[in-house]
Amino acid sequence: MKRFLIPVLLLAFLLSACSQPSPAQQTSGDIPADAAAVIAERGLTPDDVYAAVKTYMPTGQTDPYIMIASGGQSGQVLVIGVPSMRILKIIGVFTPEPWQGYGYGGSSDEVLKGGYMPDGSALTWGDTHHPNLSETKGEYDGEFAFINDKANARLAVISLRDFETKQIVKNPNAINDHGGAFVTPNTEYVIEGPQYAAPIGWEYATLDEYQEKYRGLITFWKFDRVEGRVDPSQSFQIELPPYWQDLCDAGKGVSDGWFFCNSFNVEMATGGVELGNPPFEAGTARGDTDYLHIFNWKKADEAVQAGQTETINGMKVIRLQTAIDEGILYFTPEPKSPHGSDVTPGGEYVVVGGKLDPHVTIYSFAKIQEAIQAGGLSTDVFGVPVIPLDSSTEAQVELGLGPLHTVFDDKGYAYTSLFLDSAVARWTLGGPYDDKNPEPGWTLVQKLGVHYNIGHITAAEGDTASPDGQYVVALNKWSSDRFANVGPLLPQNFQLIDISRTGDQMKLLYDMPIGMAEPHYAQIIKADKLKPFEVYPEVGWNPETMSVDPNAVTTPDQARVERRGNTVEIWMVVVRSHYTPERIEIKKGDHVIWHLTSIERTRDATHGFALSGYNINLSLEPGEAQTIEFDADMAGTFTYYCTEFCSALHLEMVGYFLVEP
Ligand code: K7E
Ligand code: CUA
């Protein structure tokens, strides 16, 4: 069929018939007649058409960026293509996830157990807030991702070779956290900041003893890149006053070696609205300022090496007095109820939002250093030196109501989320960034409305030393009227924003509902920096050890069942479309050790392994080996079958598990 092309003028007429094209809009070329008909029929504006063609991903093409997003209280991590905003994967992290067989019998059970409470009590969910990608020289290197669990003060390590969780560590001295995970520019440390103060080790203490016994505690988890694990024995913590330390960011470039966290509740409010005390929301906002915490983590590292620590619950802790004496910790005031602390790409400035102040405050690292060198600083009640606000501040920019988080692009612009205004503010950085855009430094350029109540904001390669620009994603808390009504619990709304043009040309491109939790932060990495496996590198690959498993079997004739006393050990081979062996006959009470190896080498030829009645479900990706171990304490006739539709004879991929009474 011949395709009719509609001349531009006619298209412009069609568009103007249903909307007001903005004057900035220019048209060129021809639009196919059938597409023009759709535009007319749906009443799409030129902005709509622009947004559609910017985000549409033809089949077979892949996104240039990948967003790693927190999965909020689902305890998981989302992997999303940008700009198509297609969900590619939901990684099981703190919560068992059956599709990946995560927490249903394989080695991942041990990963989840690594994050249980010290007494062994199970934790089967998490409140994930801030994913952070591993960095080399301040650039995302595509190797690992880290994320915190605010609810229980835990940290997880995800390998970006197979996008699976490899480790969860429970903080031995903190019961909740918030300012994590944040990496140092070479991922020497993954940092977990505190939040609501508690005695170290969350031991019991009454709230009357708040100032003496309650503490903040920041954790520097040492990351071993070769092992792909954090090493608790090389990690340390710094004791802090019981202010509620909040969001953090590592210095880089000129400020490499330093670390910054905002805080709130310097008032040390302890709540008790039911006793006639001011509620927390008022008590924590009585003062006009809180403290930006400024850490010299390289000095802290030296203090640890010099043994200036106390070991508490197996973790090295730098006591507050040591941190003060060694020049590890400084404060500077920050305006009312701050949130977010974000370091500029070159490390020159730290930007802090003031939830209850219309400004962002920009601190100069150079000025902070001058003030520290000059000395003679007064202290807070705990003896921490305080740099006066006018000695640390470079600028304040008035943006609007409820500034929270700030990200950066390649053109010297900063983007701040305005929670109360439901907007993204684009503003200019000054100093070395001044020449990168047409506007003068430290000025508001545009406010773009988003829908609604934006929390975090993230930009392409935005936390690196060299952001990409192109896209920002607004992570909105409320969606209200944006999507079809599916009941009173509404999805979140991720909104993709085009930031490719300078000036007031930011445009909203796409609304993506997140119908599973409230994600907080996300990072966006260039897709070509990732080097994930297509299939596991060798047959018999154990994803936990990232090497061939000694119990893997590589050919069907190696498959076998052996009995030693009441222990039955099974070596099973898995391939389209059968398990070998297909019959397992044992006795009630036997202890079963079952090794499974997928000998598939074809991309996407994944098999499942579901053992009915025993709460076991594995995902065996090509080449993967897994071991399950359990007591066969239920007699009966059971089946195991494949849960992935792997071939035309997938339904026949089954076996009998007979447990004789
Ligand atoms: Cu602002 Cu946890 Cu980063 Cu939520 S936090 S938004
Ligand atoms: Cu294997 Cu279905």
XYZ file of C-alpha atoms and ligand atoms in Angstrom:
669
model
C 0.000 0.000 0.000
C 1.272 3.407 -0.907
C 1.874 5.623 2.133
C 0.605 9.154 1.829
C 2.717 11.917 3.191
C 1.065 15.004 4.526
C 2.897 18.236 3.911
C 4.158 20.087 6.926
C 1.796 22.991 6.494
C -1.216 20.740 6.548
C 0.148 18.965 9.626
C 0.652 22.285 11.331
C -2.975 23.025 10.507
C -4.108 19.668 11.890
C -2.165 20.277 15.070
C -3.378 23.814 15.511
C -6.910 22.611 14.998
C -6.737 20.621 18.207
C -4.305 22.621 20.316
C -2.097 25.656 20.492
C 1.319 24.805 19.122
C 3.934 26.678 21.087
C 5.847 29.231 18.994
C 9.105 27.462 19.812
C 7.784 24.472 17.930
C 9.204 24.049 14.467
C 8.221 21.455 11.946
C 10.252 19.973 9.167
C 9.921 17.023 6.864
C 6.765 15.005 6.312
C 4.683 12.929 8.640
C 3.046 9.764 7.259
C -0.657 10.277 6.597
C -1.708 7.449 8.903
C 0.388 8.901 11.737
C -1.070 12.353 11.106
C -4.533 10.823 11.284
C -3.736 9.351 14.707
C -2.377 12.712 15.853
C -5.575 14.419 14.763
C -7.884 11.733 16.127
C -6.236 11.709 19.553
C -5.881 15.477 19.656
C -2.145 15.293 20.313
C -0.250 18.536 20.722
C 3.162 19.112 19.133
C 4.657 18.552 22.602
C 2.833 15.216 22.821
C 4.163 14.157 19.441
C 7.681 15.210 20.417
C 7.420 13.244 23.664
C 6.100 10.188 21.830
C 8.862 10.041 19.260
C 11.524 10.800 21.912
C 10.529 7.822 24.040
C 9.218 5.245 21.559
C 11.547 2.263 21.313
C 11.002 0.214 18.140
C 11.055 -3.536 18.709
C 14.566 -4.898 18.795
C 16.157 -1.601 19.748
C 17.435 -1.140 23.254
C 17.648 1.833 25.565
C 20.843 3.899 25.728
C 20.478 4.248 29.522
C 19.591 1.919 32.357
C 18.054 3.205 35.560
C 18.676 1.307 38.795
C 15.851 2.383 41.094
C 15.032 1.677 44.685
C 11.975 -0.524 45.115
C 10.931 1.208 48.349
C 9.137 -0.977 50.860
C 9.015 -3.901 48.429
C 12.634 -4.414 49.497
C 13.640 -4.889 45.857
C 15.514 -2.959 43.162
C 14.030 -2.007 39.786
C 15.918 -2.030 36.504
C 14.333 0.316 33.942
C 15.293 1.301 30.400
C 15.568 5.048 29.673
C 14.003 6.740 27.724
C 11.462 3.983 26.995
C 10.778 3.565 30.742
C 10.241 -0.150 30.256
C 10.786 -2.306 33.350
C 13.499 -4.817 32.523
C 13.866 -6.571 35.833
C 12.909 -6.451 39.479
C 15.866 -7.735 41.478
C 15.114 -9.630 44.676
C 17.160 -7.996 47.426
C 15.715 -7.907 50.947
C 12.498 -9.755 50.092
C 12.232 -13.311 48.703
C 11.358 -13.270 44.991
C 10.066 -16.498 43.455
C 10.682 -15.822 39.744
C 14.413 -15.597 40.401
C 14.137 -18.450 42.905
C 15.443 -15.893 45.394
C 14.938 -17.232 48.909
C 13.228 -20.491 47.915
C 15.893 -23.115 48.506
C 19.110 -22.199 46.645
C 22.226 -20.290 47.635
C 20.205 -17.078 47.869
C 18.746 -18.379 51.153
C 22.185 -17.799 52.655
C 22.311 -14.271 51.213
C 18.994 -13.427 52.873
C 20.107 -15.066 56.140
C 23.220 -12.875 56.106
C 20.842 -9.974 56.766
C 18.915 -11.523 59.627
C 19.004 -9.997 63.110
C 22.024 -10.923 65.253
C 19.888 -13.407 67.226
C 18.859 -15.122 63.978
C 15.362 -13.586 63.752
C 14.263 -13.477 60.131
C 13.795 -10.215 58.267
C 11.974 -10.826 54.992
C 11.470 -7.286 53.723
C 13.336 -4.015 53.587
C 12.671 -0.341 52.910
C 15.128 0.409 50.143
C 15.991 4.073 49.637
C 19.217 4.886 47.841
C 20.835 2.646 45.256
C 24.396 3.603 44.355
C 26.441 2.273 41.483
C 30.092 1.382 41.988
C 32.510 4.044 40.772
C 36.063 4.201 39.480
C 37.631 7.678 39.492
C 34.203 9.163 40.145
C 32.579 7.474 37.122
C 30.043 4.635 37.223
C 31.975 1.521 36.237
C 29.005 -0.803 35.742
C 30.243 -3.527 38.098
C 28.139 -3.365 41.265
C 25.135 -1.694 42.810
C 24.517 -1.166 46.513
C 21.330 -0.368 48.385
C 20.317 0.247 51.973
C 17.380 -0.997 54.017
C 16.208 1.956 56.062
C 13.878 -0.142 58.211
C 16.535 -2.439 59.655
C 19.900 -0.771 58.918
C 21.199 -3.201 56.338
C 23.227 -2.968 53.164
C 23.026 -5.178 50.069
C 25.556 -5.794 47.296
C 24.271 -6.585 43.789
C 26.556 -7.814 41.011
C 25.837 -6.189 37.651
C 27.255 -9.239 35.856
C 24.089 -11.216 36.591
C 21.989 -8.552 38.368
C 21.681 -10.739 41.455
C 22.085 -9.925 45.122
C 25.325 -11.363 46.465
C 25.439 -10.152 50.039
C 23.358 -8.556 52.753
C 24.994 -7.289 55.925
C 23.156 -6.282 59.075
C 24.618 -3.261 60.812
C 25.613 -4.607 64.254
C 25.232 -1.254 66.019
C 22.372 0.549 64.243
C 18.715 -0.450 64.007
C 17.690 1.954 61.240
C 19.514 3.999 58.638
C 18.810 6.402 55.827
C 21.861 8.001 54.239
C 22.924 4.932 52.328
C 24.185 3.601 50.158
C 26.766 6.137 49.007
C 30.105 5.173 47.522
C 33.427 6.989 47.635
C 34.856 7.846 44.166
C 36.754 4.556 43.844
C 34.254 2.521 45.876
C 36.808 2.154 48.653
C 33.878 2.402 51.031
C 30.123 2.045 50.781
C 28.660 4.407 53.340
C 25.559 3.842 55.403
C 24.447 6.969 57.230
C 22.192 6.824 60.277
C 18.781 8.347 60.869
C 16.763 8.078 64.085
C 19.215 8.075 66.989
C 19.355 5.100 69.349
C 21.918 3.828 71.838
C 24.793 2.037 70.063
C 23.687 -1.549 69.491
C 20.079 -0.369 70.084
C 20.306 -1.323 73.748
C 17.484 -0.239 75.970
C 17.628 3.290 77.350
C 14.797 5.608 78.348
C 14.193 8.790 76.385
C 15.129 10.804 79.510
C 18.692 9.640 78.813
C 18.564 10.799 75.189
C 21.459 13.236 75.238
C 23.815 10.950 77.209
C 23.022 7.580 75.691
C 21.451 7.996 72.258
C 23.815 8.423 69.332
C 24.066 8.788 65.590
C 26.442 6.348 63.905
C 27.803 6.478 60.376
C 29.186 3.263 58.893
C 31.986 2.934 56.347
C 31.663 -0.549 54.862
C 34.960 -1.550 53.223
C 34.282 -2.937 49.769
C 36.478 -5.713 48.387
C 36.065 -5.449 44.646
C 37.824 -8.754 43.907
C 35.570 -10.700 46.261
C 32.584 -8.564 45.327
C 31.686 -8.305 49.008
C 31.873 -5.773 51.810
C 34.342 -6.870 54.458
C 32.989 -6.123 57.963
C 36.400 -6.811 59.517
C 37.900 -3.870 57.563
C 34.892 -1.591 58.087
C 34.404 1.073 60.736
C 31.893 3.462 62.244
C 32.033 6.995 63.620
C 29.994 7.894 66.680
C 27.944 11.077 66.217
C 25.711 13.280 68.353
C 22.086 12.111 68.441
C 21.046 14.500 65.686
C 19.155 12.737 62.931
C 21.707 12.472 60.148
C 19.915 12.214 56.846
C 21.160 12.251 53.235
C 24.809 12.080 52.338
C 27.172 12.329 49.400
C 30.868 11.686 48.933
C 33.236 14.441 47.906
C 34.998 13.957 44.588
C 37.591 15.789 42.517
C 38.811 18.660 44.698
C 36.875 17.307 47.701
C 37.886 13.657 47.335
C 38.466 12.216 50.799
C 35.578 14.117 52.356
C 31.970 13.163 52.970
C 28.880 15.251 53.705
C 25.544 14.507 55.420
C 22.717 16.867 56.224
C 20.825 16.368 59.482
C 17.646 17.399 61.240
C 16.558 17.357 64.859
C 19.608 19.135 66.181
C 16.931 20.163 68.729
C 17.111 16.594 70.073
C 13.333 16.420 70.334
C 12.129 13.152 71.822
C 8.459 13.330 70.926
C 5.612 12.380 73.263
C 2.694 14.316 71.836
C 0.456 12.087 74.004
C 2.203 13.529 77.107
C 1.643 17.115 76.030
C 5.106 17.473 74.433
C 5.459 19.018 70.994
C 5.040 16.283 68.382
C 8.207 15.316 66.518
C 7.153 17.329 63.479
C 7.183 20.509 65.558
C 9.936 19.606 68.028
C 12.452 18.850 65.306
C 11.751 22.166 63.561
C 12.006 24.531 66.540
C 15.465 25.797 65.671
C 16.295 27.810 62.594
C 19.222 25.651 61.601
C 20.517 22.105 61.717
C 24.065 20.944 60.946
C 25.675 19.832 57.747
C 28.092 17.106 58.877
C 31.502 17.331 57.203
C 33.696 14.237 57.480
C 37.346 13.814 56.564
C 37.056 10.093 55.812
C 40.686 9.708 54.767
C 41.666 10.926 58.244
C 39.105 8.543 59.727
C 40.744 5.755 57.729
C 44.133 6.718 59.201
C 42.692 6.769 62.711
C 41.358 3.249 62.160
C 44.728 2.029 60.874
C 46.369 3.662 63.926
C 44.028 1.667 66.181
C 42.151 4.688 67.534
C 38.944 2.691 67.709
C 36.894 0.710 70.178
C 35.362 -2.555 69.027
C 31.642 -2.761 69.712
C 29.710 -5.854 68.638
C 32.601 -6.792 66.374
C 32.729 -3.408 64.606
C 35.510 -0.824 64.968
C 34.048 2.454 66.230
C 35.756 5.849 66.249
C 34.402 7.540 69.340
C 32.988 11.056 69.006
C 35.808 12.585 71.075
C 38.411 10.925 68.820
C 36.606 12.228 65.728
C 36.752 15.749 67.205
C 40.386 15.493 68.374
C 41.616 14.072 65.054
C 39.867 16.638 62.842
C 37.525 14.026 61.345
C 34.219 15.805 62.008
C 33.016 19.404 61.523
C 29.622 21.049 61.373
C 28.229 24.055 59.582
C 24.658 25.319 59.977
C 22.034 24.599 57.341
C 18.619 26.256 57.057
C 15.448 24.838 58.504
C 14.712 21.121 58.101
C 17.251 20.409 55.416
C 17.080 17.418 53.109
C 19.548 16.112 50.599
C 23.214 16.973 50.277
C 24.553 16.727 46.770
C 28.105 17.330 45.597
C 28.684 19.050 42.235
C 30.461 17.040 39.487
C 33.862 18.600 40.197
C 33.430 18.390 43.961
C 33.594 22.183 44.508
C 30.196 22.630 46.163
C 27.665 20.820 48.326
C 24.009 21.680 47.660
C 21.524 21.289 50.508
C 17.764 21.746 50.171
C 15.699 23.225 53.005
C 12.335 21.437 53.175
C 10.852 24.418 55.021
C 12.973 27.074 53.319
C 12.521 28.173 49.698
C 16.279 28.233 49.079
C 18.955 25.770 48.297
C 22.176 26.564 50.123
C 25.420 26.039 48.261
C 28.478 25.363 50.416
C 31.951 25.925 49.075
C 34.446 23.178 49.811
C 37.313 25.687 49.476
C 35.702 28.023 52.041
C 35.079 25.116 54.404
C 38.779 24.227 54.157
C 39.824 27.839 54.791
C 37.637 28.010 57.875
C 39.075 24.733 59.187
C 42.635 25.972 58.572
C 41.905 29.310 60.260
C 40.710 27.457 63.374
C 39.225 29.200 66.413
C 35.806 27.639 65.746
C 33.139 27.529 68.423
C 31.574 24.150 69.151
C 28.174 22.537 69.594
C 27.165 21.028 72.959
C 29.120 17.858 72.148
C 32.313 19.784 71.339
C 32.161 19.426 67.550
C 33.664 22.497 65.802
C 31.038 24.562 63.955
C 31.985 26.617 60.890
C 29.773 29.747 60.769
C 27.262 29.764 57.907
C 28.748 32.863 56.254
C 32.207 31.270 56.263
C 31.062 28.128 54.457
C 28.394 29.375 52.056
C 28.999 30.280 48.425
C 25.431 31.178 47.465
C 21.778 30.665 48.182
C 19.288 30.384 45.349
C 15.565 30.846 45.906
C 13.759 28.099 43.997
C 10.341 27.637 45.550
C 8.610 25.520 48.124
C 10.055 22.347 49.546
C 13.441 21.914 47.838
C 14.704 18.386 48.499
C 17.241 16.792 46.180
C 19.581 18.147 43.515
C 21.214 16.528 40.472
C 23.477 17.897 37.739
C 23.971 17.826 33.976
C 26.786 18.548 31.512
C 25.749 22.174 30.868
C 26.290 23.691 34.284
C 22.664 23.329 35.329
C 21.436 21.906 38.603
C 17.965 20.379 38.981
C 16.213 20.439 42.325
C 13.007 18.661 43.272
C 10.423 20.955 44.878
C 8.134 18.723 46.914
C 5.527 21.321 47.896
C 5.520 23.115 44.547
C 5.375 19.764 42.668
C 8.011 21.051 40.292
C 11.517 20.529 39.029
C 13.647 23.664 39.223
C 16.459 24.128 36.731
C 19.062 26.615 37.958
C 22.607 27.532 37.086
C 25.752 26.734 38.968
C 28.308 29.508 39.242
C 32.080 29.392 39.590
C 33.739 26.979 37.158
C 30.315 26.081 35.666
C 29.391 29.643 34.727
C 30.468 29.461 31.070
C 28.638 26.259 30.256
C 25.223 27.856 29.659
C 23.871 31.245 28.537
C 22.462 32.331 31.917
C 24.394 33.948 34.794
C 25.442 31.684 37.662
C 23.258 30.959 40.702
C 19.956 31.835 39.004
C 16.655 30.036 38.628
C 16.024 29.321 34.926
C 12.826 27.252 34.749
C 10.304 25.516 36.945
C 8.552 22.577 35.300
C 5.410 21.237 36.971
C 5.397 17.505 37.741
C 2.613 15.236 38.971
C 2.818 15.308 41.974
C 4.870 15.839 45.150
C 8.246 14.953 43.806
C 10.758 13.330 46.123
C 14.056 12.413 44.544
C 15.190 13.331 41.098
C 17.845 11.552 39.052
C 19.863 12.476 35.964
C 21.716 10.445 33.346
C 25.166 9.684 34.820
C 24.108 12.415 37.240
C 26.220 11.510 40.285
C 29.433 11.108 38.331
C 32.277 13.527 37.696
C 30.914 13.966 34.140
C 27.099 13.901 33.935
C 25.502 13.282 30.521
C 22.526 15.652 30.509
C 19.769 14.421 28.133
C 17.328 13.068 30.742
C 16.109 13.653 34.251
C 13.576 11.421 35.970
C 11.282 12.892 38.626
C 10.323 10.309 41.247
C 6.908 11.553 42.283
C 5.235 10.412 45.485
C 1.642 11.085 44.465
C 0.012 10.340 41.132
C -3.564 11.374 42.104
C -5.343 11.776 38.761
C -2.620 10.634 36.334
C -3.692 7.009 35.865
C -6.875 4.951 35.667
C -8.329 4.406 39.123
C -7.271 1.067 40.542
C -8.425 1.693 44.094
C -7.259 3.864 46.972
C -3.635 2.692 46.932
C -2.213 4.582 43.977
C 0.956 3.949 42.017
C 3.942 6.278 42.206
C 4.684 8.292 39.101
C 8.141 8.319 37.525
C 8.172 11.208 35.042
C 10.797 11.393 32.358
C 11.985 14.914 31.536
C 13.933 16.035 28.493
C 16.796 18.335 29.518
C 18.696 18.234 26.232
C 18.102 21.921 25.403
C 19.363 24.899 27.366
C 17.270 27.645 28.943
C 13.603 27.146 29.763
C 13.202 24.236 27.342
C 12.765 21.346 29.767
C 9.899 19.127 28.618
C 7.858 16.394 30.220
C 8.084 13.221 28.125
C 6.579 10.246 29.860
C 4.593 9.062 32.893
C 5.524 5.664 34.270
C 3.380 4.164 37.017
C 5.233 2.153 39.657
C 2.591 -0.120 41.102
C 4.570 -1.979 43.708
C 6.110 0.355 46.263
C 7.431 3.849 46.924
C 10.858 4.073 45.360
C 13.101 6.823 46.694
C 16.293 7.263 44.751
C 17.599 5.934 41.438
C 20.753 6.264 39.354
C 20.999 6.182 35.559
C 24.016 4.600 33.885
C 24.982 4.482 30.211
C 23.890 1.059 29.016
C 27.169 0.384 27.219
C 29.070 0.608 30.519
C 27.332 -2.551 31.683
C 28.894 -5.892 30.782
C 26.366 -8.448 31.976
C 26.661 -12.156 31.211
C 24.477 -13.422 28.366
C 24.690 -16.926 29.803
C 26.811 -17.966 32.790
C 30.431 -18.173 31.611
C 30.840 -21.911 32.233
C 28.518 -24.854 32.801
C 28.125 -25.445 36.509
C 28.495 -21.784 37.490
C 27.657 -21.013 41.087
C 26.344 -17.425 41.214
C 27.265 -17.123 44.871
C 30.961 -17.939 44.448
C 31.050 -16.708 40.819
C 33.004 -19.815 39.845
C 32.303 -23.417 38.800
C 30.682 -25.347 41.628
C 32.546 -28.505 42.718
C 29.207 -30.317 42.798
C 28.164 -29.336 39.294
C 27.682 -32.154 36.791
C 28.198 -31.367 33.142
C 26.782 -34.403 31.319
C 23.653 -36.514 31.912
C 25.702 -39.672 32.578
C 27.192 -37.974 35.648
C 23.722 -37.626 37.116
C 23.181 -39.955 40.098
C 21.689 -40.545 43.526
C 23.824 -41.693 46.469
C 22.746 -42.687 49.940
C 24.866 -42.421 53.100
C 22.873 -43.473 56.144
C 19.776 -41.309 56.053
C 21.391 -38.657 53.861
C 20.447 -38.822 50.194
C 22.592 -36.789 47.800
C 21.351 -36.142 44.279
C 23.310 -34.816 41.304
C 20.790 -33.710 38.683
C 21.252 -32.454 35.141
C 18.757 -29.997 33.706
C 18.339 -29.424 29.972
C 15.481 -29.049 27.479
C 13.181 -30.758 28.216
C 13.961 -33.152 31.016
C 15.573 -33.570 34.374
C 17.982 -36.472 34.880
C 17.055 -38.352 37.031
C 13.266 -38.200 36.679
C 12.488 -40.382 39.674
C 13.709 -39.809 43.204
C 12.564 -42.383 45.736
C 13.483 -41.827 49.368
C 12.186 -42.420 52.885
C 10.424 -40.025 55.191
C 12.956 -38.330 57.451
C 15.816 -38.583 54.980
C 18.080 -35.579 54.722
C 18.231 -34.480 51.075
C 21.137 -32.649 49.402
C 20.135 -31.946 45.825
C 22.574 -30.459 43.302
C 21.106 -29.177 40.052
C 23.098 -28.066 37.023
C 21.673 -26.503 33.904
C 23.853 -27.544 30.974
C 22.090 -25.140 28.611
C 24.277 -22.737 26.601
C 21.472 -21.049 24.660
C 20.668 -17.504 25.700
C 17.336 -17.256 27.557
C 16.930 -21.061 27.888
C 16.057 -20.800 31.579
C 14.516 -23.686 33.495
C 12.651 -23.552 36.764
C 12.589 -26.202 39.446
C 9.479 -26.280 41.628
C 9.197 -28.992 44.265
C 5.541 -29.121 45.223
C 4.693 -28.988 48.922
C 8.226 -28.188 50.059
C 8.276 -24.429 49.339
C 11.169 -24.850 46.922
C 11.490 -22.985 43.635
C 14.652 -22.317 41.689
C 15.491 -20.445 38.529
C 18.309 -22.158 36.657
C 19.707 -19.835 34.054
C 21.913 -21.304 31.308
C 24.992 -22.803 32.960
C 23.813 -22.247 36.538
C 24.342 -24.716 39.367
C 22.355 -24.660 42.596
C 22.163 -26.841 45.689
C 19.129 -27.262 47.901
C 19.154 -29.059 51.220
C 16.175 -30.093 53.328
C 14.675 -32.830 55.488
C 12.021 -34.867 53.691
C 9.667 -34.801 56.649
C 6.451 -35.090 54.620
C 5.689 -38.531 53.189
C 3.732 -38.773 49.960
C 3.834 -38.496 46.204
C 5.266 -35.185 45.027
C 6.298 -33.820 41.679
C 9.005 -31.444 40.605
C 8.483 -29.545 37.402
C 9.847 -26.721 35.321
C 8.235 -23.312 35.896
C 9.630 -21.641 32.753
C 7.899 -22.397 29.437
C 11.190 -23.498 27.913
C 10.145 -25.582 24.917
C 7.202 -27.226 23.203
C 7.690 -30.139 25.617
C 7.990 -27.912 28.674
C 4.949 -29.517 30.328
C 6.759 -32.848 30.100
C 9.733 -31.441 32.018
C 8.781 -33.132 35.268
C 9.829 -35.801 37.732
C 8.394 -37.747 40.667
C 9.658 -37.329 44.222
C 8.333 -40.270 46.199
C 8.710 -40.149 49.959
C 7.893 -43.503 51.490
C 6.291 -43.259 54.942
Cu 14.288 12.118 50.084
Cu 15.004 8.368 51.659
Cu 16.396 10.072 49.813
Cu 12.766 9.467 50.045
S 14.613 10.209 50.863
S 12.484 11.117 48.713
Cu 12.330 -26.316 31.371
Cu 10.125 -25.643 31.060
